[in-house]
Coordinates of C-alpha atoms in Angstrom, one line a residue:
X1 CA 60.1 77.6 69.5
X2 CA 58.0 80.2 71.0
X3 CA 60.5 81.3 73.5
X4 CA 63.1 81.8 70.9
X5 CA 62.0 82.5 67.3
X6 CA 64.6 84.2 65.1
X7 CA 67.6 81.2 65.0
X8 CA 70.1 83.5 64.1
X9 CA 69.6 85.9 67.3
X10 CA 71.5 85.5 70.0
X11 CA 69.5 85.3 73.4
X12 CA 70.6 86.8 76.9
X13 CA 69.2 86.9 80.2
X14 CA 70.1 87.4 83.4
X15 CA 68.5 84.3 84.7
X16 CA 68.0 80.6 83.2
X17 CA 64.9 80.9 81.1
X18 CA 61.8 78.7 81.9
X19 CA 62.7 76.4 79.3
X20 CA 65.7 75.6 80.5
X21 CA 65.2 75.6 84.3
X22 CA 62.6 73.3 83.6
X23 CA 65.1 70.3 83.0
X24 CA 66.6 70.9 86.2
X25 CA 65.7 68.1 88.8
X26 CA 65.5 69.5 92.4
X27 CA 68.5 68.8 94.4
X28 CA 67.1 68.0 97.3
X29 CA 66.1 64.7 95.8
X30 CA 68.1 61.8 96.9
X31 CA 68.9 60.1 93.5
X32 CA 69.9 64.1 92.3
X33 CA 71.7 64.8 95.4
X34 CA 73.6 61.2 94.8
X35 CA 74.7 62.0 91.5
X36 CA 75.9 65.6 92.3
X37 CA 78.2 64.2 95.4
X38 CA 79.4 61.4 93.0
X39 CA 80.2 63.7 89.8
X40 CA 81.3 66.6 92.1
X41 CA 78.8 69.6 90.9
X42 CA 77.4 72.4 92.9
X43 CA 74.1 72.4 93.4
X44 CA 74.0 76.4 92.3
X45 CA 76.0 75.5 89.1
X46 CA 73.1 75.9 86.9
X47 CA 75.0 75.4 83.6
X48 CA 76.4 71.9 85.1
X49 CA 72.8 71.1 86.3
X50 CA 71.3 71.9 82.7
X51 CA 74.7 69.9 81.0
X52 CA 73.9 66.7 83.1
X53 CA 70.2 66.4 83.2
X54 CA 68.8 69.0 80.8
X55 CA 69.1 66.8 77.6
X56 CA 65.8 65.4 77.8
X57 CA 62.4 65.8 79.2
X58 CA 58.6 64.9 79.0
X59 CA 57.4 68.0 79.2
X60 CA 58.6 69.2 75.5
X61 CA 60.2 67.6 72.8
X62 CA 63.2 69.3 72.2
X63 CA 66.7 67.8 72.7
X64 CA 69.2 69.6 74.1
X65 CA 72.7 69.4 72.8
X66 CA 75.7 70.6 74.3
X67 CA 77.9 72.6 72.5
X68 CA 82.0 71.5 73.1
X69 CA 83.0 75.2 71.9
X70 CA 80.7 77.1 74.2
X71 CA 82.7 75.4 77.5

């Protein structure tokens, strides 16, 4: 991946990265703003945003996977 080339570094930033925020539906859509009333997730919780709809999308081909010892 462009965004993160060396596999063994570990990456930090202050905000979600492109990559990332990119799986994030907008909440102010009705089946999105469904799903976070029914599962109980703040819409600012970007971590539980990524963890619930992040795992796949059309616009790359990467899966994401989540990590049980991360949280």
């Amino acid at each position: 991946m462009v965004e993160f080339p060396d596999l063994d570094r570990v990456y930090e930033n202050d905000e979600l990265w492109q990559f990332f925020a990119s799986r994030i539906p907008s909440t102010e859509q009705p089946d999105v703003e469904t799903v976070l009333e029914s599962e109980n997730i703040a819409e600012d919780d970007l971590i539980a945003l990524l963890k619930r709809f992040g795992k796949r999308t059309t616009t790359n081909p990467f899966e994401l996977k989540y990590n049980n010892a991360i949280g």
